[in-house]
Amino acid sequence: MIAVDFARAALPNEGALALLAMEGAEPAGLWAAADEACGGALRRAAEAAEFTGKKGQTCTVLAPGAGLSRVVLIGLGKEPDHTPLGMEEAGGSAAAALAKDSVAAIATDGMPASHAGHAALGARLRSYRFDRYRTKEGADAKPKLASLTVLTDDPDGARAAWPALDALAEGAPLARDLISEPPNVLYPAEMAERCRALVQLGLEVEVLGPAELTEHGFGALLSVAQGSAHEARVVVMRWSGGAPDAPPVCFVGKGVTFDTGGISLKPGANMGDMKWDMAGAGAVVGVMAALAQRRARANVVGLVGLTENMPSGTATRPGDVVKSLSGQTIEVLNTDAEGRLVLGDVIWYAQDRFKPALTVDLATLTGAIIVSLGHEFAGLFSNDETLATRLIAAGQATGERVWRMPLGDAYDKLIKSDIADMKNIGGRPGGAIIGAQFIQRFVRGPWAHLDIAGMAWSSKDAPTIPKGATAFGLRLLDRLVAEHFEPSA
Amino acid sequence: MIVRFRRSSEAPARAIPVLPETSPRKPKRAAVAGFTGREGEVAEVSGRRRRVVLLGMGAKRDFEAAGALAVARLFSLEHIALDARGLTPTEAAGLAAGSVLRAWRFQRLLTRPEQLHIAPDRCRVERIDVLVDEPERGEAAWARISAGVDGALFARDLVAEPSNMLTPASFAARLAQLEQDGLEFELLQVAALREQGFGALLAVGGASVNPPCLAVLRWKGTIQAAPVAFVGKGITFDTGGVCLKAGHGMWEMRADMAGAAACAGAVLALARRRSPAPAVAVMPLAENMIGAASFRPGDVLRSYDGTTVEVVDTDAEGRLVLADALGWTLARLRPQAVIDLATLTGSIVTALGHHMAGLFSTDDTLAAHVAAAGAAVHELAWRMPLAEGYRDELDSAIADLRHCSDGFRQPDACHAAAFLRSFVGDTAWAHLDIAGVESNETASDRHAAGPTGWGVRLLDRLVADRFEDPHRA
């Protein structure tokens, strides 16, 4: 984890330096000063590399002079791109380009103080690595960047704004670690223990084990878990930072720590990806940690339904009928449509117990959503226009984009069962919608479902997201709380 | 189908919509049948001289659904009456529209007379009397709405035709007959396509013994303005080409020209109701066969506008013929807006099922208008994204772009839309991926089995609502 500090904008005389260049603008401030100190080497390099400051462009100049080991020019694009998100992406690109230097600075002079923090957040997010199982990696292969100084016109302002962003920079790696852990290490009980550790941050954490789940009647969740040697857990994490009488917001995450598909076994190719079938739960844990860390002035409850979906002699069969916590019966026709069974019970429990103002669930629910939207947007399904609009806006602001998808009776009809209240599949056409319709049968009150199957894992590096677990949803939900459930400062 | 608005009828059966607020119209025997009048409820009470079917309307007042339900229940009769007394002329016309659309069937190829009657669910309705207090007002309302219904049925007849009987040439010949409705017909055959550089359309149609062509139908209207253009994918049969489809269900690919049929039906509707708005339907027609002259994955084609396109999958042929047709439409017709319709991707079926089409647009206003027109005529479209990331997936190493992505589980509908977008420049454009909605597998109370004619009534309504104001241009 790189250490972040903010300092008054002045040219450093050693280490590496990242400079942010605006497209079509003459170099100014530290960019111009650095160039002058280096005898014009930076301009010459930029010209030779056809670097124009276009968004996403980078240009690295080694040992240009003035004691600097490396200067990286980062394209910020034109004025409309100079958003907090644009700064995060620039900070992320800078961190990637500066990974070989142990000490580095990034210049944000001429920008508001809050932009300095977003650049630092981007750098922190991009520097994430999951390397605890690399036992033979040499020091030279590891990134060296340990300390990043953000140069700004207003260091005090930047420092004051930092804790709220730092909370995100702490929550994201927590979520990414959970999502990245191999499934033999991270099974329901282990994940519950890691959630329990969050009491340090001031969260109240409660773990429901198999006995409590049986007693309450989490029949749908338990039907998924019954094929595995690992028992199920439901973890309830409460952050009570708001008015005592304010109804909470509930976030519910699908936490299938490994999904073989069960008796409806998946094909072998890429089955290893199914370790991140708990990415919804991972993001919920991450956002709860972030909210606690930044002492959010809102009441939020995070719930995760943790189970493993295995085929075995005790596993649920296609054709079985199970009774959910809500009392509704479900004909399980495909044991690989298990996430909705978990969510149905946990959402019902959350609403029953906490009477929330709204509920948002996150789940790597369907392959169909990937065929629908690919890796650009999560699918957003909601019974509430206000909530949907707010999530779309929060997604735009944080880069965790969501696209509204439809719900309706025509789709709900597809899960009618001949012998139970519903069946858990309804055919390939509209598969993600059918998953959402199923969940909706367990929903009372304003609700949104985010199908993040296409967004939970990235197959390539993005500016603020290294290849791997993304923690998608964490920032989106944090933003939703900050914008709409906390008193404005 | 004969539809007449009359004060009385000798039909042996009568269907009566029952509205919540007009319960006095409900015959007394309905109470015996336990009829409550909720939406979609039906009760049949046999009268002395005729059958009487009561149709529950509920609060939704969907008269098209009620008309369809009447036919679904009285399918075995040749002559039925719909009791629209007390309804507005528009409501009465809606009842008629729903019944005519539900009564449609394709029986041109049934050669044995008993076939017409043996099948238990084969609809035989030929004459529909709509009972109204003022027939003239009913007829006037019907004239406005029936043009779209005519267009939809024309489209269905085309889509239902088997591909050995509907080749690009015979499809074009069917379109040429619409000159009698006042439409101008133009046909670009292979020589003209070669001369003008339709590299993509020629490649897709190249393996078939039935050569490709581009058919154009124009409705001049009376407003002096650039036309609105409808561009429809017209693959009369799609084997997939070298990337051959699996055999199971391949017969359905005779409907892969439903987009072109819808565009033709839409301009026919405008002509039938003498719309003042100028419009044009552009229909690239081709058969995607496998053969010695097939285009191949890896080939690079040069489209009408000069763009080079690397072929990844020959079964993603629809976007290729549309690219040429869109390029030609923009260059030659300079339309004020372009809407294309295509049975384009399996991906959109996975995304939205059989209940809604995918709507992609660069123009929020046009998209909103298209969606609203669709909602008004029960042809629902759901907005889907066009994002830079989808276009990035189409980068090619050797050409300007490739036409689809090469991978497992791709958002192909979004990729296809991103591909088409690169051929429409700044023109207001909307793309409707209708692969999930062009046919109904089975008949229901609401819908006839088979082709739906999806899009005809939407486009007709869109023009009526948004393109007929003479001051707009």
mmCIF file with all atom_site columns, C-alpha atoms in Angstrom, chain A residues 275-403:
data_model
loop_
_atom_site.group_PDB
_atom_site.id
_atom_site.type_symbol
_atom_site.label_atom_id
_atom_site.label_alt_id
_atom_site.label_comp_id
_atom_site.label_asym_id
_atom_site.label_entity_id
_atom_site.label_seq_id
_atom_site.pdbx_PDB_ins_code
_atom_site.Cartn_x
_atom_site.Cartn_y
_atom_site.Cartn_z
_atom_site.occupancy
_atom_site.B_iso_or_equiv
_atom_site.pdbx_formal_charge
_atom_site.auth_seq_id
_atom_site.auth_comp_id
_atom_site.auth_asym_id
_atom_site.auth_atom_id
_atom_site.pdbx_PDB_model_num
ATOM 1   C CA . LYS A 1 275 ? -14.215 -18.221 -7.115  1.00 0.00 ? 275 LYS A CA 1
ATOM 2   C CA . TRP A 1 276 ? -15.440 -14.693 -7.670  1.00 0.00 ? 276 TRP A CA 1
ATOM 3   C CA . ASP A 1 277 ? -19.063 -15.644 -7.524  1.00 0.00 ? 277 ASP A CA 1
ATOM 4   C CA . MET A 1 278 ? -18.995 -13.878 -4.172  1.00 0.00 ? 278 MET A CA 1
ATOM 5   C CA . ALA A 1 279 ? -17.978 -10.530 -5.685  1.00 0.00 ? 279 ALA A CA 1
ATOM 6   C CA . GLY A 1 280 ? -21.317 -8.965  -4.765  1.00 0.00 ? 280 GLY A CA 1
ATOM 7   C CA . ALA A 1 281 ? -20.711 -9.901  -1.138  1.00 0.00 ? 281 ALA A CA 1
ATOM 8   C CA . GLY A 1 282 ? -17.111 -8.724  -1.423  1.00 0.00 ? 282 GLY A CA 1
ATOM 9   C CA . ALA A 1 283 ? -18.247 -5.297  -2.582  1.00 0.00 ? 283 ALA A CA 1
ATOM 10  C CA . VAL A 1 284 ? -20.807 -5.078  0.217   1.00 0.00 ? 284 VAL A CA 1
ATOM 11  C CA . VAL A 1 285 ? -18.125 -5.872  2.798   1.00 0.00 ? 285 VAL A CA 1
ATOM 12  C CA . GLY A 1 286 ? -15.871 -3.278  1.182   1.00 0.00 ? 286 GLY A CA 1
ATOM 13  C CA . VAL A 1 287 ? -18.490 -0.559  1.210   1.00 0.00 ? 287 VAL A CA 1
ATOM 14  C CA . MET A 1 288 ? -19.400 -1.247  4.841   1.00 0.00 ? 288 MET A CA 1
ATOM 15  C CA . ALA A 1 289 ? -15.732 -0.909  5.772   1.00 0.00 ? 289 ALA A CA 1
ATOM 16  C CA . ALA A 1 290 ? -15.451 2.329   3.814   1.00 0.00 ? 290 ALA A CA 1
ATOM 17  C CA . LEU A 1 291 ? -18.582 3.805   5.386   1.00 0.00 ? 291 LEU A CA 1
ATOM 18  C CA . ALA A 1 292 ? -17.304 2.947   8.866   1.00 0.00 ? 292 ALA A CA 1
ATOM 19  C CA . GLN A 1 293 ? -13.862 4.272   8.135   1.00 0.00 ? 293 GLN A CA 1
ATOM 20  C CA . ARG A 1 294 ? -15.176 7.607   6.968   1.00 0.00 ? 294 ARG A CA 1
ATOM 21  C CA . ARG A 1 295 ? -17.716 7.704   9.825   1.00 0.00 ? 295 ARG A CA 1
ATOM 22  C CA . ALA A 1 296 ? -20.622 8.077   7.401   1.00 0.00 ? 296 ALA A CA 1
ATOM 23  C CA . ARG A 1 297 ? -23.551 9.898   8.943   1.00 0.00 ? 297 ARG A CA 1
ATOM 24  C CA . ALA A 1 298 ? -26.102 7.346   7.819   1.00 0.00 ? 298 ALA A CA 1
ATOM 25  C CA . ASN A 1 299 ? -27.584 4.066   8.961   1.00 0.00 ? 299 ASN A CA 1
ATOM 26  C CA . VAL A 1 300 ? -26.549 1.252   6.683   1.00 0.00 ? 300 VAL A CA 1
ATOM 27  C CA . VAL A 1 301 ? -26.839 -2.497  7.046   1.00 0.00 ? 301 VAL A CA 1
ATOM 28  C CA . GLY A 1 302 ? -24.780 -4.789  4.849   1.00 0.00 ? 302 GLY A CA 1
ATOM 29  C CA . LEU A 1 303 ? -25.829 -8.417  4.598   1.00 0.00 ? 303 LEU A CA 1
ATOM 30  C CA . VAL A 1 304 ? -24.032 -11.191 2.775   1.00 0.00 ? 304 VAL A CA 1
ATOM 31  C CA . GLY A 1 305 ? -25.340 -14.666 2.091   1.00 0.00 ? 305 GLY A CA 1
ATOM 32  C CA . LEU A 1 306 ? -22.341 -16.998 2.095   1.00 0.00 ? 306 LEU A CA 1
ATOM 33  C CA . THR A 1 307 ? -22.426 -20.500 0.727   1.00 0.00 ? 307 THR A CA 1
ATOM 34  C CA . GLU A 1 308 ? -20.625 -22.857 -1.570  1.00 0.00 ? 308 GLU A CA 1
ATOM 35  C CA . ASN A 1 309 ? -22.466 -24.609 -4.415  1.00 0.00 ? 309 ASN A CA 1
ATOM 36  C CA . MET A 1 310 ? -21.116 -28.140 -4.761  1.00 0.00 ? 310 MET A CA 1
ATOM 37  C CA . PRO A 1 311 ? -22.383 -31.346 -6.363  1.00 0.00 ? 311 PRO A CA 1
ATOM 38  C CA . SER A 1 312 ? -22.506 -34.267 -3.999  1.00 0.00 ? 312 SER A CA 1
ATOM 39  C CA . GLY A 1 313 ? -24.688 -36.976 -2.568  1.00 0.00 ? 313 GLY A CA 1
ATOM 40  C CA . THR A 1 314 ? -26.347 -34.438 -0.325  1.00 0.00 ? 314 THR A CA 1
ATOM 41  C CA . ALA A 1 315 ? -26.781 -31.762 -2.950  1.00 0.00 ? 315 ALA A CA 1
ATOM 42  C CA . THR A 1 316 ? -30.080 -30.347 -4.113  1.00 0.00 ? 316 THR A CA 1
ATOM 43  C CA . ARG A 1 317 ? -31.350 -32.001 -7.301  1.00 0.00 ? 317 ARG A CA 1
ATOM 44  C CA . PRO A 1 318 ? -32.988 -30.353 -10.282 1.00 0.00 ? 318 PRO A CA 1
ATOM 45  C CA . GLY A 1 319 ? -36.670 -30.947 -9.608  1.00 0.00 ? 319 GLY A CA 1
ATOM 46  C CA . ASP A 1 320 ? -36.483 -30.463 -5.841  1.00 0.00 ? 320 ASP A CA 1
ATOM 47  C CA . VAL A 1 321 ? -38.922 -28.033 -4.250  1.00 0.00 ? 321 VAL A CA 1
ATOM 48  C CA . VAL A 1 322 ? -37.615 -25.910 -1.411  1.00 0.00 ? 322 VAL A CA 1
ATOM 49  C CA . LYS A 1 323 ? -39.369 -23.563 0.961   1.00 0.00 ? 323 LYS A CA 1
ATOM 50  C CA . SER A 1 324 ? -37.859 -20.126 1.259   1.00 0.00 ? 324 SER A CA 1
ATOM 51  C CA . LEU A 1 325 ? -37.731 -17.930 4.334   1.00 0.00 ? 325 LEU A CA 1
ATOM 52  C CA . SER A 1 326 ? -40.645 -15.955 2.917   1.00 0.00 ? 326 SER A CA 1
ATOM 53  C CA . GLY A 1 327 ? -42.771 -19.103 2.909   1.00 0.00 ? 327 GLY A CA 1
ATOM 54  C CA . GLN A 1 328 ? -42.912 -19.165 -0.877  1.00 0.00 ? 328 GLN A CA 1
ATOM 55  C CA . THR A 1 329 ? -41.997 -22.487 -2.472  1.00 0.00 ? 329 THR A CA 1
ATOM 56  C CA . ILE A 1 330 ? -39.447 -22.777 -5.250  1.00 0.00 ? 330 ILE A CA 1
ATOM 57  C CA . GLU A 1 331 ? -39.054 -25.560 -7.759  1.00 0.00 ? 331 GLU A CA 1
ATOM 58  C CA . VAL A 1 332 ? -35.315 -25.771 -8.375  1.00 0.00 ? 332 VAL A CA 1
ATOM 59  C CA . LEU A 1 333 ? -34.978 -26.805 -12.011 1.00 0.00 ? 333 LEU A CA 1
ATOM 60  C CA . ASN A 1 334 ? -31.345 -25.819 -12.412 1.00 0.00 ? 334 ASN A CA 1
ATOM 61  C CA . THR A 1 335 ? -29.033 -25.910 -9.433  1.00 0.00 ? 335 THR A CA 1
ATOM 62  C CA . ASP A 1 336 ? -26.725 -23.479 -11.201 1.00 0.00 ? 336 ASP A CA 1
ATOM 63  C CA . ALA A 1 337 ? -29.285 -20.691 -10.814 1.00 0.00 ? 337 ALA A CA 1
ATOM 64  C CA . GLU A 1 338 ? -28.434 -20.620 -7.116  1.00 0.00 ? 338 GLU A CA 1
ATOM 65  C CA . GLY A 1 339 ? -27.613 -16.957 -6.514  1.00 0.00 ? 339 GLY A CA 1
ATOM 66  C CA . ARG A 1 340 ? -31.255 -15.957 -6.667  1.00 0.00 ? 340 ARG A CA 1
ATOM 67  C CA . LEU A 1 341 ? -32.092 -18.548 -4.006  1.00 0.00 ? 341 LEU A CA 1
ATOM 68  C CA . VAL A 1 342 ? -29.503 -17.043 -1.674  1.00 0.00 ? 342 VAL A CA 1
ATOM 69  C CA . LEU A 1 343 ? -30.636 -13.480 -2.351  1.00 0.00 ? 343 LEU A CA 1
ATOM 70  C CA . GLY A 1 344 ? -34.332 -14.244 -1.986  1.00 0.00 ? 344 GLY A CA 1
ATOM 71  C CA . ASP A 1 345 ? -33.827 -15.431 1.574   1.00 0.00 ? 345 ASP A CA 1
ATOM 72  C CA . VAL A 1 346 ? -31.339 -12.766 2.630   1.00 0.00 ? 346 VAL A CA 1
ATOM 73  C CA . ILE A 1 347 ? -33.358 -9.905  1.141   1.00 0.00 ? 347 ILE A CA 1
ATOM 74  C CA . TRP A 1 348 ? -36.489 -11.185 2.840   1.00 0.00 ? 348 TRP A CA 1
ATOM 75  C CA . TYR A 1 349 ? -34.646 -11.389 6.138   1.00 0.00 ? 349 TYR A CA 1
ATOM 76  C CA . ALA A 1 350 ? -33.173 -7.910  5.742   1.00 0.00 ? 350 ALA A CA 1
ATOM 77  C CA . GLN A 1 351 ? -36.524 -6.326  5.028   1.00 0.00 ? 351 GLN A CA 1
ATOM 78  C CA . ASP A 1 352 ? -38.290 -8.230  7.752   1.00 0.00 ? 352 ASP A CA 1
ATOM 79  C CA . ARG A 1 353 ? -35.795 -7.299  10.397  1.00 0.00 ? 353 ARG A CA 1
ATOM 80  C CA . PHE A 1 354 ? -34.583 -3.828  9.456   1.00 0.00 ? 354 PHE A CA 1
ATOM 81  C CA . LYS A 1 355 ? -37.554 -2.281  7.616   1.00 0.00 ? 355 LYS A CA 1
ATOM 82  C CA . PRO A 1 356 ? -35.078 -0.455  5.377   1.00 0.00 ? 356 PRO A CA 1
ATOM 83  C CA . ALA A 1 357 ? -35.710 2.722   3.414   1.00 0.00 ? 357 ALA A CA 1
ATOM 84  C CA . LEU A 1 358 ? -34.441 0.823   0.401   1.00 0.00 ? 358 LEU A CA 1
ATOM 85  C CA . THR A 1 359 ? -32.568 -2.326  -0.524  1.00 0.00 ? 359 THR A CA 1
ATOM 86  C CA . VAL A 1 360 ? -29.880 -2.755  -3.152  1.00 0.00 ? 360 VAL A CA 1
ATOM 87  C CA . ASP A 1 361 ? -28.536 -6.183  -3.958  1.00 0.00 ? 361 ASP A CA 1
ATOM 88  C CA . LEU A 1 362 ? -25.327 -6.925  -5.820  1.00 0.00 ? 362 LEU A CA 1
ATOM 89  C CA . ALA A 1 363 ? -24.774 -10.241 -7.487  1.00 0.00 ? 363 ALA A CA 1
ATOM 90  C CA . THR A 1 364 ? -22.749 -11.965 -10.155 1.00 0.00 ? 364 THR A CA 1
ATOM 91  C CA . LEU A 1 365 ? -26.076 -13.440 -11.145 1.00 0.00 ? 365 LEU A CA 1
ATOM 92  C CA . THR A 1 366 ? -26.245 -14.349 -14.819 1.00 0.00 ? 366 THR A CA 1
ATOM 93  C CA . GLY A 1 367 ? -24.190 -15.022 -17.902 1.00 0.00 ? 367 GLY A CA 1
ATOM 94  C CA . ALA A 1 368 ? -27.069 -13.436 -19.790 1.00 0.00 ? 368 ALA A CA 1
ATOM 95  C CA . ILE A 1 369 ? -26.143 -9.989  -18.504 1.00 0.00 ? 369 ILE A CA 1
ATOM 96  C CA . ILE A 1 370 ? -22.704 -10.378 -20.072 1.00 0.00 ? 370 ILE A CA 1
ATOM 97  C CA . VAL A 1 371 ? -24.310 -11.248 -23.404 1.00 0.00 ? 371 VAL A CA 1
ATOM 98  C CA . SER A 1 372 ? -26.558 -8.200  -22.917 1.00 0.00 ? 372 SER A CA 1
ATOM 99  C CA . LEU A 1 373 ? -24.136 -5.509  -21.779 1.00 0.00 ? 373 LEU A CA 1
ATOM 100 C CA . GLY A 1 374 ? -20.652 -7.004  -21.862 1.00 0.00 ? 374 GLY A CA 1
ATOM 101 C CA . HIS A 1 375 ? -18.093 -5.413  -19.587 1.00 0.00 ? 375 HIS A CA 1
ATOM 102 C CA . GLU A 1 376 ? -19.247 -1.802  -19.956 1.00 0.00 ? 376 GLU A CA 1
ATOM 103 C CA . PHE A 1 377 ? -22.230 -1.646  -17.629 1.00 0.00 ? 377 PHE A CA 1
ATOM 104 C CA . ALA A 1 378 ? -23.772 -3.640  -14.824 1.00 0.00 ? 378 ALA A CA 1
ATOM 105 C CA . GLY A 1 379 ? -27.442 -4.437  -15.327 1.00 0.00 ? 379 GLY A CA 1
ATOM 106 C CA . LEU A 1 380 ? -29.721 -2.313  -13.145 1.00 0.00 ? 380 LEU A CA 1
ATOM 107 C CA . PHE A 1 381 ? -33.196 -3.579  -12.355 1.00 0.00 ? 381 PHE A CA 1
ATOM 108 C CA . SER A 1 382 ? -35.417 -1.563  -10.070 1.00 0.00 ? 382 SER A CA 1
ATOM 109 C CA . ASN A 1 383 ? -38.995 -1.124  -8.950  1.00 0.00 ? 383 ASN A CA 1
ATOM 110 C CA . ASP A 1 384 ? -38.317 2.489   -7.984  1.00 0.00 ? 384 ASP A CA 1
ATOM 111 C CA . GLU A 1 385 ? -37.669 5.312   -10.459 1.00 0.00 ? 385 GLU A CA 1
ATOM 112 C CA . THR A 1 386 ? -35.932 7.575   -7.951  1.00 0.00 ? 386 THR A CA 1
ATOM 113 C CA . LEU A 1 387 ? -33.547 4.898   -6.798  1.00 0.00 ? 387 LEU A CA 1
ATOM 114 C CA . ALA A 1 388 ? -32.791 3.850   -10.371 1.00 0.00 ? 388 ALA A CA 1
ATOM 115 C CA . THR A 1 389 ? -32.059 7.417   -11.413 1.00 0.00 ? 389 THR A CA 1
ATOM 116 C CA . ARG A 1 390 ? -29.800 7.909   -8.400  1.00 0.00 ? 390 ARG A CA 1
ATOM 117 C CA . LEU A 1 391 ? -27.846 4.752   -9.098  1.00 0.00 ? 391 LEU A CA 1
ATOM 118 C CA . ILE A 1 392 ? -27.355 5.697   -12.739 1.00 0.00 ? 392 ILE A CA 1
ATOM 119 C CA . ALA A 1 393 ? -26.029 9.111   -11.672 1.00 0.00 ? 393 ALA A CA 1
ATOM 120 C CA . ALA A 1 394 ? -23.773 7.604   -8.996  1.00 0.00 ? 394 ALA A CA 1
ATOM 121 C CA . GLY A 1 395 ? -22.440 5.194   -11.590 1.00 0.00 ? 395 GLY A CA 1
ATOM 122 C CA . GLN A 1 396 ? -21.595 8.017   -13.977 1.00 0.00 ? 396 GLN A CA 1
ATOM 123 C CA . ALA A 1 397 ? -19.774 9.907   -11.240 1.00 0.00 ? 397 ALA A CA 1
ATOM 124 C CA . THR A 1 398 ? -17.727 6.971   -9.963  1.00 0.00 ? 398 THR A CA 1
ATOM 125 C CA . GLY A 1 399 ? -17.086 5.166   -13.240 1.00 0.00 ? 399 GLY A CA 1
ATOM 126 C CA . GLU A 1 400 ? -19.063 2.152   -12.009 1.00 0.00 ? 400 GLU A CA 1
ATOM 127 C CA . ARG A 1 401 ? -21.652 2.470   -14.727 1.00 0.00 ? 401 ARG A CA 1
ATOM 128 C CA . VAL A 1 402 ? -25.029 0.769   -14.699 1.00 0.00 ? 402 VAL A CA 1
ATOM 129 C CA . TRP A 1 403 ? -27.621 0.367   -17.454 1.00 0.00 ? 403 TRP A CA 1
#
